[in-house]
Coordinates of N, CA and C in Angstrom, one line a residue:
Chain A
X1 N -11.5 -4.6 -17.0 CA -12.2 -4.4 -16.1 C -12.3 -3.0 -15.3
X2 N -13.2 -2.6 -14.7 CA -13.1 -1.3 -13.7 C -12.4 -1.6 -12.9
X3 N -11.1 -0.6 -12.4 CA -10.5 -1.0 -11.0 C -11.3 -0.1 -9.8
X4 N -10.6 -0.1 -9.0 CA -10.8 0.8 -7.6 C -11.3 2.3 -8.0
X5 N -12.5 3.0 -7.9 CA -12.3 4.3 -8.0 C -12.3 5.0 -6.4
X6 N -12.3 6.2 -6.6 CA -12.3 7.2 -5.4 C -12.5 8.4 -5.8
X7 N -13.4 8.9 -4.6 CA -13.8 10.4 -4.9 C -14.0 11.2 -3.7
X8 N -13.8 12.5 -3.6 CA -13.1 13.3 -4.8 C -11.7 13.1 -4.8
X9 N -11.3 13.5 -6.0 CA -9.9 13.2 -6.1 C -8.8 14.2 -5.3
X10 N -9.4 15.2 -5.3 CA -8.7 16.1 -4.5 C -10.0 16.9 -3.6
X11 N -9.4 17.2 -2.1 CA -10.4 17.8 -1.3 C -10.0 18.9 -0.2
X12 N -10.3 20.0 -0.7 CA -9.4 21.3 0.3 C -10.7 21.6 1.5
X13 N -10.3 21.7 2.6 CA -11.0 21.8 3.5 C -10.8 22.6 4.9
X14 N -11.4 23.4 5.8 CA -11.0 24.1 6.4 C -10.7 23.6 8.0
X15 N -10.0 23.7 8.4 CA -9.6 22.8 10.0 C -11.2 23.0 11.0
X16 N -11.5 21.9 11.3 CA -12.8 21.7 12.1 C -14.1 21.4 11.3
X17 N -14.1 21.5 10.0 CA -14.9 20.7 9.4 C -15.1 19.2 9.0
X18 N -15.9 18.6 8.8 CA -16.2 17.1 8.8 C -15.9 17.0 7.0
X19 N -15.4 16.0 6.6 CA -15.1 15.5 5.4 C -15.5 13.6 5.2
X20 N -15.9 13.8 4.0 CA -16.5 12.5 3.4 C -15.6 12.0 2.3
X21 N -14.9 10.8 2.3 CA -14.2 10.2 1.2 C -14.8 9.1 0.8
X22 N -15.1 8.9 -0.4 CA -15.7 7.5 -1.0 C -15.0 6.7 -1.7
X23 N -15.4 5.4 -1.5 CA -14.3 4.4 -2.5 C -15.0 3.3 -3.1
X24 N -15.2 3.1 -4.3 CA -16.1 1.8 -4.9 C -15.0 0.8 -5.2
X25 N -15.2 -0.1 -4.8 CA -14.2 -1.4 -4.9 C -14.6 -2.2 -6.2
X26 N -13.7 -2.6 -6.4 CA -13.9 -3.9 -7.8 C -14.9 -4.6 -7.5
X27 N -16.0 -4.6 -8.4 CA -17.1 -5.8 -8.2 C -16.7 -7.0 -7.9
X28 N -17.6 -7.6 -7.0 CA -17.1 -8.7 -6.5 C -16.3 -9.1 -5.5
X29 N -15.2 -8.1 -5.3 CA -14.3 -7.9 -4.0 C -15.4 -7.9 -2.7
X30 N -14.6 -8.8 -1.8 CA -15.0 -9.0 -0.8 C -14.7 -8.1 0.3
X31 N -13.3 -7.8 0.0 CA -12.4 -7.2 1.2 C -12.2 -5.8 0.7
X32 N -12.2 -4.8 1.6 CA -11.8 -3.6 1.2 C -11.2 -2.9 2.2
X33 N -10.3 -1.9 1.8 CA -9.1 -1.5 3.1 C -8.9 0.1 2.9
X34 N -8.5 0.7 3.9 CA -8.3 2.2 3.6 C -6.8 2.2 4.3
X35 N -6.0 3.1 3.5 CA -4.8 3.4 4.0 C -4.4 4.9 3.9
X36 N -3.9 5.8 4.5 CA -3.2 6.9 4.6 C -1.8 6.9 4.2
X37 N -1.2 8.0 3.3 CA -0.2 7.9 3.0 C 0.4 9.6 3.0
X38 N 1.1 9.8 4.0 CA 1.7 11.1 4.3 C 2.9 11.4 4.1
X39 N 3.5 12.3 4.3 CA 5.2 12.5 4.0 C 5.9 11.9 5.7
X40 N 5.2 12.4 6.7 CA 6.2 11.8 7.8 C 5.8 10.5 8.4
X41 N 4.5 9.8 7.9 CA 4.0 8.6 8.4 C 4.1 7.6 7.4
X42 N 4.7 7.8 6.1 CA 4.4 7.0 5.2 C 3.2 6.3 4.9
X43 N 3.1 4.9 4.4 CA 1.8 4.2 4.4 C 1.1 3.5 5.5
X44 N 0.1 4.2 6.0 CA -0.4 3.6 7.4 C -1.9 2.9 7.0
X45 N -2.2 1.5 7.6 CA -3.4 1.1 7.6 C -4.4 1.9 8.5
X46 N -5.5 2.0 7.9 CA -6.3 2.5 8.7 C -7.5 1.3 9.2
X47 N -8.2 0.7 8.2 CA -9.7 0.1 8.7 C -9.6 -1.4 7.3
X48 N -10.6 -2.3 7.7 CA -10.4 -3.2 6.8 C -11.7 -4.0 6.8
X49 N -12.4 -4.1 6.2 CA -13.6 -4.6 5.6 C -13.5 -5.9 5.2
X50 N -14.1 -7.0 5.9 CA -14.5 -8.2 5.2 C -15.6 -8.9 5.0
X51 N -16.2 -9.1 3.8 CA -17.4 -9.4 4.0 C -18.4 -8.8 5.2
X52 N -19.2 -9.8 5.9 CA -20.2 -9.6 7.0 C -19.2 -9.4 8.2
X53 N -18.4 -9.4 8.0 CA -17.4 -9.5 9.5 C -17.2 -8.3 10.2
X54 N -17.1 -8.2 11.2 CA -16.8 -6.9 12.2 C -15.6 -6.3 11.3
X55 N -15.6 -4.9 11.4 CA -14.1 -4.5 10.4 C -13.1 -4.4 11.5
X56 N -12.1 -4.6 11.1 CA -10.8 -4.4 11.9 C -10.4 -2.6 12.0
X57 N -10.5 -2.2 13.0 CA -10.5 -0.7 12.9 C -9.3 -0.1 13.8
X58 N -8.3 -1.3 14.0 CA -7.2 -0.9 14.7 C -5.8 0.1 14.0
X59 N -6.2 0.5 12.9 CA -5.5 1.5 12.6 C -6.0 2.8 12.4
X60 N -7.1 3.2 12.9 CA -7.9 4.5 13.1 C -7.0 5.1 13.9
X61 N -6.5 6.3 13.7 CA -5.8 7.3 14.8 C -6.4 7.5 15.5
X62 N -7.6 7.8 15.5 CA -8.6 8.6 16.7 C -9.8 8.4 16.6
X63 N -10.7 9.1 17.5 CA -12.2 8.7 17.4 C -12.7 9.8 16.2
X64 N -12.1 10.6 15.8 CA -12.4 11.3 14.5 C -12.6 10.5 13.4
X65 N -12.3 9.6 13.2 CA -12.2 8.6 12.1 C -13.2 7.8 12.2
X66 N -13.9 7.6 11.2 CA -14.9 6.2 11.4 C -14.9 6.1 9.6
X67 N -15.6 4.5 9.5 CA -15.7 3.9 8.2 C -17.0 3.4 8.1
X68 N -17.5 3.5 6.9 CA -18.9 2.6 6.9 C -18.8 1.7 5.5
X69 N -19.3 0.5 5.2 CA -19.3 -0.1 4.1 C -20.9 -0.7 3.7
X70 N -21.2 -0.1 2.8 CA -23.2 -0.3 2.5 C -23.1 -1.2 1.5
X71 N -23.8 -2.1 2.0 CA -24.2 -3.0 1.2 C -22.9 -4.2 0.7
X72 N -22.0 -4.2 1.4 CA -20.7 -5.0 0.7 C -20.1 -4.3 -0.4
X73 N -20.3 -2.9 -0.4 CA -19.7 -2.6 -1.9 C -19.3 -1.1 -1.2
X74 N -19.8 -0.2 -1.7 CA -19.2 1.0 -1.5 C -19.1 1.2 0.0
X75 N -17.9 2.2 0.3 CA -17.2 2.7 1.8 C -17.1 3.9 1.3
X76 N -17.1 4.5 2.7 CA -17.4 5.9 3.1 C -16.4 6.3 4.4
X77 N -15.3 7.0 4.1 CA -14.4 7.3 5.3 C -14.5 8.5 5.4
X78 N -15.1 8.5 7.1 CA -15.4 10.4 7.4 C -14.4 10.7 8.3
X79 N -14.0 11.8 8.2 CA -13.2 12.5 9.5 C -13.9 14.0 10.0
X80 N -14.2 13.6 11.1 CA -14.9 15.0 11.8 C -13.6 15.8 12.3
X81 N -14.8 16.9 12.5 CA -13.7 17.8 13.2 C -12.1 17.8 12.5
X82 N -11.7 18.1 11.2 CA -10.4 17.9 10.7 C -9.3 18.8 11.3
X83 N -8.2 18.3 11.2 CA -7.0 18.7 11.7 C -6.0 19.1 10.7
X84 N -4.8 20.1 10.7 CA -4.1 20.0 9.9 C -3.3 18.6 9.7
X85 N -2.8 17.9 10.9 CA -2.0 16.7 10.5 C -2.9 15.5 9.8
X86 N -4.1 15.8 9.4 CA -5.0 14.8 8.6 C -4.7 15.1 7.5
X87 N -4.1 15.9 6.8 CA -3.9 16.4 5.6 C -2.7 15.0 4.8
X88 N -3.3 14.4 3.9 CA -2.5 13.1 3.4 C -3.5 12.9 2.4
X89 N -3.1 11.5 1.5 CA -3.6 11.0 0.6 C -4.1 9.7 1.1
X90 N -5.4 9.7 0.9 CA -6.3 8.6 1.4 C -6.3 7.4 0.5
X91 N -5.7 6.3 0.6 CA -6.1 5.3 -0.3 C -6.8 4.3 -0.3
X92 N -7.5 3.8 -1.0 CA -8.5 2.8 -1.1 C -8.0 1.4 -1.7
X93 N -8.3 0.2 -1.3 CA -7.8 -1.0 -1.6 C -9.1 -2.1 -1.6
X94 N -9.1 -2.9 -2.6 CA -9.8 -4.0 -2.2 C -9.3 -5.3 -3.0
X95 N -9.9 -6.4 -2.5 CA -9.6 -7.8 -2.8 C -10.2 -8.7 -2.8
X96 N -10.0 -10.0 -3.7 CA -10.9 -11.2 -3.6 C -10.3 -12.1 -2.4
X97 N -11.1 -13.0 -2.2 CA -10.1 -14.0 -1.0 C -9.5 -15.2 -2.1
X98 N -10.0 -14.9 -3.1 CA -9.1 -16.1 -4.2 C -7.5 -15.5 -4.5
X99 N -7.4 -14.4 -5.1 CA -5.9 -14.0 -4.9 C -5.2 -13.3 -3.9
X100 N -5.9 -12.7 -3.0 CA -5.8 -12.0 -1.6 C -4.8 -10.6 -2.2
X101 N -4.6 -10.3 -3.7 CA -3.7 -9.1 -4.1 C -4.8 -8.0 -3.8
X102 N -4.1 -6.9 -3.4 CA -4.9 -5.7 -3.0 C -4.7 -4.8 -4.4
X103 N -6.0 -4.4 -4.9 CA -5.8 -3.5 -6.0 C -6.3 -2.0 -5.5
X104 N -5.4 -1.2 -5.7 CA -5.5 0.1 -5.0 C -6.1 1.4 -5.9
X105 N -6.6 2.1 -5.2 CA -7.4 3.3 -6.3 C -6.6 4.3 -6.3
X106 N -6.8 5.7 -7.0 CA -5.9 6.4 -7.3 C -5.9 7.5 -6.3
X107 N -6.8 7.2 -5.1 CA -6.3 8.2 -3.9 C -7.3 9.5 -3.8
X108 N -7.3 9.7 -2.6 CA -8.3 11.3 -2.5 C -6.9 12.1 -1.8
X109 N -6.4 13.3 -2.2 CA -5.6 13.8 -1.5 C -6.2 14.8 -0.8
X110 N -6.1 15.0 0.6 CA -7.0 16.0 2.0 C -6.0 16.8 2.1
X111 N -6.4 18.4 2.0 CA -5.7 19.0 2.4 C -6.3 20.1 3.5
X112 N -6.2 20.2 4.5 CA -6.7 20.7 5.8 C -6.1 21.9 5.8
X113 N -6.5 23.1 5.9 CA -6.2 24.4 5.8 C -6.4 25.2 7.3
Chain B
X1 N 5.3 -7.1 17.1 CA 4.7 -6.9 16.2 C 5.1 -7.1 14.6
X2 N 4.4 -6.9 13.7 CA 4.9 -6.8 12.4 C 5.6 -5.7 11.8
X3 N 6.5 -5.9 11.2 CA 7.1 -4.4 10.5 C 8.2 -5.0 9.3
X4 N 8.3 -3.9 8.7 CA 8.9 -3.9 7.4 C 9.9 -2.6 7.3
X5 N 11.2 -3.2 7.2 CA 12.3 -1.9 6.9 C 12.8 -2.2 5.9
X6 N 12.8 -0.8 4.7 CA 13.5 -0.8 3.8 C 14.8 0.2 4.0
X7 N 16.0 -0.4 4.0 CA 17.0 0.5 4.5 C 17.6 1.7 3.9
X8 N 17.1 1.4 2.6 CA 17.5 2.7 1.7 C 16.7 3.3 1.1
X9 N 16.5 4.6 1.8 CA 15.6 5.7 1.2 C 15.5 6.1 -0.4
X10 N 16.7 6.3 -0.5 CA 16.9 6.8 -2.1 C 18.0 5.9 -2.7
X11 N 17.8 5.4 -4.1 CA 18.8 5.1 -4.6 C 19.0 5.6 -6.1
X12 N 19.9 5.8 -6.6 CA 20.2 6.3 -7.9 C 21.0 5.4 -8.7
X13 N 20.7 4.9 -9.9 CA 21.4 3.7 -10.5 C 21.4 4.5 -12.2
X14 N 22.3 3.9 -12.9 CA 22.6 4.0 -14.2 C 21.4 3.7 -15.2
X15 N 21.0 4.1 -16.1 CA 20.2 3.3 -17.1 C 20.9 1.9 -17.5
X16 N 20.6 0.9 -17.5 CA 21.1 -0.4 -18.1 C 21.7 -1.0 -17.1
X17 N 22.1 -0.2 -15.6 CA 22.6 -1.1 -14.6 C 21.7 -2.1 -14.2
X18 N 22.3 -2.9 -13.0 CA 21.3 -3.8 -12.3 C 20.8 -3.2 -11.1
X19 N 19.9 -3.6 -10.5 CA 19.1 -2.9 -9.6 C 18.8 -3.9 -8.5
X20 N 19.4 -3.6 -7.3 CA 18.6 -4.6 -6.0 C 17.9 -3.6 -4.9
X21 N 16.6 -3.7 -4.6 CA 16.0 -2.9 -3.5 C 16.1 -4.0 -2.3
X22 N 16.3 -3.6 -1.1 CA 16.3 -4.7 0.0 C 15.3 -4.2 0.7
X23 N 14.5 -5.3 1.5 CA 13.5 -5.5 2.1 C 13.7 -6.7 3.4
X24 N 13.6 -6.1 4.9 CA 13.4 -7.0 5.7 C 12.4 -6.6 6.6
X25 N 11.9 -7.8 7.0 CA 10.4 -8.2 7.5 C 10.4 -8.5 8.9
X26 N 9.7 -8.3 9.9 CA 9.5 -8.9 10.9 C 8.1 -9.3 11.1
X27 N 8.0 -10.7 11.3 CA 6.6 -11.6 11.3 C 7.1 -13.0 11.9
X28 N 5.7 -13.3 12.7 CA 6.1 -14.5 13.6 C 5.8 -15.9 12.7
X29 N 5.0 -15.8 11.6 CA 4.6 -16.8 10.7 C 5.3 -16.9 9.3
X30 N 4.7 -17.5 8.6 CA 5.0 -17.6 7.1 C 4.3 -16.1 6.6
X31 N 5.0 -15.6 6.0 CA 4.5 -14.1 5.7 C 4.0 -14.2 4.4
X32 N 3.1 -13.5 3.6 CA 2.8 -13.1 2.8 C 3.6 -11.7 2.5
X33 N 4.1 -11.4 1.3 CA 5.1 -10.7 0.8 C 4.8 -9.9 -0.5
X34 N 4.9 -8.6 -0.6 CA 4.7 -7.9 -1.8 C 5.7 -6.7 -2.3
X35 N 6.0 -6.3 -3.5 CA 6.6 -5.7 -3.8 C 5.5 -4.4 -4.8
X36 N 5.1 -3.3 -4.2 CA 4.1 -2.4 -5.0 C 5.6 -1.1 -5.7
X37 N 5.0 -0.7 -6.7 CA 5.4 0.7 -7.5 C 4.6 1.7 -7.4
X38 N 5.0 2.9 -7.0 CA 3.9 4.1 -7.4 C 4.8 5.2 -7.9
X39 N 4.3 5.3 -9.2 CA 4.9 6.4 -10.2 C 4.6 7.7 -9.5
X40 N 5.2 8.7 -10.0 CA 4.5 9.9 -9.3 C 3.3 10.7 -9.7
X41 N 2.2 10.8 -8.8 CA 1.1 11.3 -9.1 C -0.1 9.9 -9.5
X42 N 0.6 8.6 -9.0 CA 0.0 7.5 -9.8 C -0.2 6.7 -8.3
X43 N -1.1 5.7 -8.7 CA -1.7 4.7 -7.5 C -0.5 3.5 -7.4
X44 N -0.6 3.0 -6.1 CA -0.1 1.5 -6.1 C -0.4 0.9 -7.0
X45 N 0.7 0.5 -7.7 CA 0.7 -1.2 -8.7 C 1.6 -2.2 -8.3
X46 N 0.8 -3.5 -8.2 CA 1.5 -4.6 -7.7 C 2.8 -5.0 -8.5
X47 N 4.0 -5.0 -7.9 CA 4.8 -5.9 -9.1 C 4.9 -7.5 -9.1
X48 N 4.9 -7.9 -7.8 CA 5.1 -9.3 -7.6 C 4.4 -9.6 -5.9
X49 N 4.2 -11.0 -5.9 CA 4.1 -11.2 -4.6 C 4.6 -12.6 -4.3
X50 N 4.7 -13.0 -3.0 CA 5.2 -14.4 -2.6 C 4.2 -14.9 -1.2
X51 N 3.4 -15.8 -1.6 CA 2.7 -16.3 -0.7 C 3.4 -17.9 -0.1
X52 N 3.7 -18.6 -1.2 CA 4.4 -20.1 -0.5 C 5.1 -20.5 -1.9
X53 N 5.7 -21.5 -1.8 CA 6.4 -22.0 -3.0 C 7.7 -22.0 -3.0
X54 N 7.8 -21.7 -4.7 CA 9.3 -21.1 -4.9 C 9.8 -19.9 -4.4
X55 N 10.9 -19.9 -3.7 CA 11.2 -18.6 -3.3 C 11.6 -17.6 -4.2
X56 N 11.8 -18.0 -5.3 CA 12.1 -17.0 -6.4 C 10.8 -16.3 -7.2
X57 N 10.6 -15.3 -7.2 CA 9.0 -14.9 -7.5 C 9.7 -14.0 -8.8
X58 N 8.8 -14.1 -9.9 CA 8.7 -13.2 -11.1 C 7.5 -12.5 -11.0
X59 N 8.0 -11.0 -11.6 CA 6.9 -10.0 -11.8 C 6.7 -9.7 -12.8
X60 N 6.1 -8.2 -12.8 CA 5.6 -7.7 -14.1 C 7.1 -6.8 -14.4
X61 N 7.1 -6.5 -15.5 CA 8.1 -5.1 -16.0 C 9.4 -6.0 -15.6
X62 N 9.9 -7.0 -15.6 CA 11.0 -7.5 -15.5 C 11.8 -7.5 -14.2
X63 N 10.8 -7.5 -13.2 CA 11.3 -7.5 -12.0 C 11.2 -9.1 -11.1
X64 N 11.9 -9.1 -10.5 CA 12.0 -10.3 -9.8 C 12.3 -10.1 -8.0
X65 N 12.0 -11.0 -7.5 CA 12.1 -10.8 -5.7 C 12.8 -12.4 -5.4
X66 N 13.5 -12.3 -4.3 CA 13.7 -13.4 -3.8 C 13.4 -13.7 -2.1
X67 N 12.7 -14.5 -1.5 CA 12.3 -14.8 -0.5 C 13.2 -15.6 0.4
X68 N 14.0 -15.0 1.7 CA 15.2 -15.9 1.9 C 14.7 -16.0 3.7
X69 N 14.1 -17.0 4.3 CA 13.4 -17.0 5.5 C 14.8 -16.7 6.7
X70 N 15.9 -17.3 6.2 CA 16.8 -17.3 7.2 C 17.2 -15.9 7.5
X71 N 17.0 -15.2 6.4 CA 17.3 -13.4 6.5 C 16.4 -12.3 6.6
X72 N 15.1 -13.2 6.9 CA 14.1 -12.3 6.9 C 13.7 -11.3 5.9
X73 N 14.2 -11.7 4.4 CA 14.5 -10.7 3.7 C 13.6 -11.2 2.4
X74 N 13.4 -10.1 1.5 CA 12.4 -9.9 0.2 C 12.8 -9.0 -0.6
X75 N 14.4 -9.3 -1.4 CA 15.1 -7.9 -2.0 C 14.3 -8.2 -3.4
X76 N 14.4 -7.2 -4.0 CA 13.7 -6.9 -5.3 C 14.8 -6.6 -6.2
X77 N 14.8 -7.3 -7.1 CA 15.9 -7.3 -8.2 C 15.4 -6.9 -9.6
X78 N 16.4 -6.4 -10.6 CA 16.0 -6.5 -11.9 C 17.4 -6.3 -12.6
X79 N 17.7 -7.0 -13.9 CA 18.9 -7.0 -14.2 C 19.4 -5.4 -15.0
X80 N 18.4 -5.1 -15.7 CA 18.7 -3.8 -16.7 C 17.7 -2.8 -16.2
X81 N 18.0 -1.8 -15.5 CA 17.0 -0.6 -15.2 C 16.6 0.3 -16.3
X82 N 15.3 0.5 -16.6 CA 15.1 1.7 -17.7 C 14.9 2.8 -17.0
X83 N 14.5 4.1 -18.1 CA 14.4 5.3 -17.1 C 13.1 5.0 -16.7
X84 N 12.1 4.3 -17.2 CA 10.7 4.3 -16.8 C 10.6 4.0 -15.6
X85 N 11.4 2.9 -14.8 CA 11.6 2.3 -13.8 C 11.7 3.6 -12.4
X86 N 12.1 4.7 -12.7 CA 12.1 5.5 -11.7 C 10.9 6.0 -11.3
X87 N 10.7 5.3 -9.8 CA 9.5 5.6 -9.1 C 9.7 5.2 -7.7
X88 N 9.0 5.2 -6.8 CA 8.9 4.7 -5.4 C 8.3 3.1 -5.2
X89 N 9.2 2.5 -4.6 CA 9.2 1.3 -4.3 C 8.9 0.9 -3.0
X90 N 7.7 0.1 -2.8 CA 7.2 -0.2 -1.3 C 7.0 -1.9 -1.0
X91 N 7.9 -2.3 -0.1 CA 7.8 -3.5 0.4 C 6.9 -3.9 1.3
X92 N 6.0 -4.6 1.3 CA 4.9 -4.8 2.2 C 4.7 -6.2 2.8
X93 N 4.2 -6.5 4.1 CA 3.9 -8.0 4.7 C 2.6 -7.7 5.0
X94 N 1.8 -8.8 4.7 CA 0.5 -9.1 4.6 C 0.3 -9.7 6.1
X95 N -0.5 -8.8 6.9 CA -0.9 -9.1 8.5 C -2.2 -9.4 8.6
X96 N -2.2 -9.8 9.9 CA -3.6 -10.4 10.2 C -3.5 -12.0 10.3
X97 N -4.5 -12.7 11.0 CA -5.0 -13.9 11.2 C -4.5 -14.7 10.2
X98 N -5.2 -14.5 9.0 CA -5.1 -15.8 7.9 C -4.3 -14.7 6.7
X99 N -3.4 -13.8 7.0 CA -2.6 -13.4 5.9 C -3.5 -12.4 4.8
X100 N -5.0 -12.4 5.2 CA -5.7 -11.6 4.1 C -6.0 -10.4 4.5
X101 N -5.6 -9.7 5.7 CA -5.9 -8.7 6.2 C -4.9 -7.3 5.7
X102 N -4.5 -6.5 6.8 CA -4.1 -5.5 6.5 C -2.6 -5.5 5.6
X103 N -2.1 -4.9 4.8 CA -0.7 -4.7 4.8 C 0.1 -3.7 5.7
X104 N 1.4 -4.3 5.9 CA 2.2 -3.2 6.7 C 3.1 -2.9 5.9
X105 N 3.2 -1.7 5.6 CA 4.7 -1.2 4.3 C 5.6 -0.9 5.1
X106 N 6.7 -1.1 4.4 CA 7.9 -0.3 4.9 C 8.0 1.3 4.1
X107 N 9.1 2.0 4.6 CA 8.7 3.6 4.3 C 9.4 3.7 2.8
X108 N 9.4 3.0 2.0 CA 9.7 3.3 0.6 C 11.1 3.2 0.1
X109 N 11.4 3.2 -1.0 CA 12.8 3.3 -1.4 C 12.6 4.2 -2.9
X110 N 13.0 5.3 -2.9 CA 12.9 6.5 -4.2 C 14.0 5.8 -5.0
X111 N 13.6 5.3 -6.4 CA 15.0 5.0 -7.2 C 14.9 6.2 -8.5
X112 N 16.0 6.6 -8.3 CA 16.4 7.5 -9.7 C 17.2 6.5 -10.6
X113 N 17.0 7.4 -12.0 CA 17.5 6.4 -13.1 C 18.5 7.6 -13.8
X114 N 19.7 7.5 -14.0 CA 20.6 8.2 -14.5 C 20.6 8.1 -15.9
X115 N 20.5 8.8 -16.9 CA 20.6 8.4 -18.3 C 22.3 8.1 -18.6

């Protein structure tokens, strides 16, 4: 079956611009996660959605970062007024309550010039 | 706070040799533990996981890991390494109130395989 997909695969933007990253989870998975992978910080948790519960936003690094999940499926991570330190690979994952394994997408590589 | 430590940043082994990658975690309750592998330019792939039960878990690609509560460790092993195993390996602990939430990752261990 189809795995987690993310778009775009690469995004180059200028400092100060806003960007939107999209994640399509595996069909039927109720949980969706965003992580960031950068050279200096490794893999960091950003935000977690589970069904209709309030999201766990404890990993968002600043108020420039936000995410939403529409209809319990697709999620968009938005970064406003991008900074060079936002350059990283943004990974999305989804899981079901049954096996709790997180399946990762290929990531979006964000470069802020 | 939950944390994961992978003491070895880089390991080099010869093809056919055995491998052990170390992982230590800090977590108040019974942890959910995972090992993921990331090949260059690829996403993260789950190798194996421990939730409960038998402390020796088998995974894909001939990998296994042993949960040792007394040592707070979950080391990954493989008896004979193949050149295709060269990749970055991440240990992770499932955090959150029900262990279904975020993953806390270690810094990763890069494995190089010599012919």
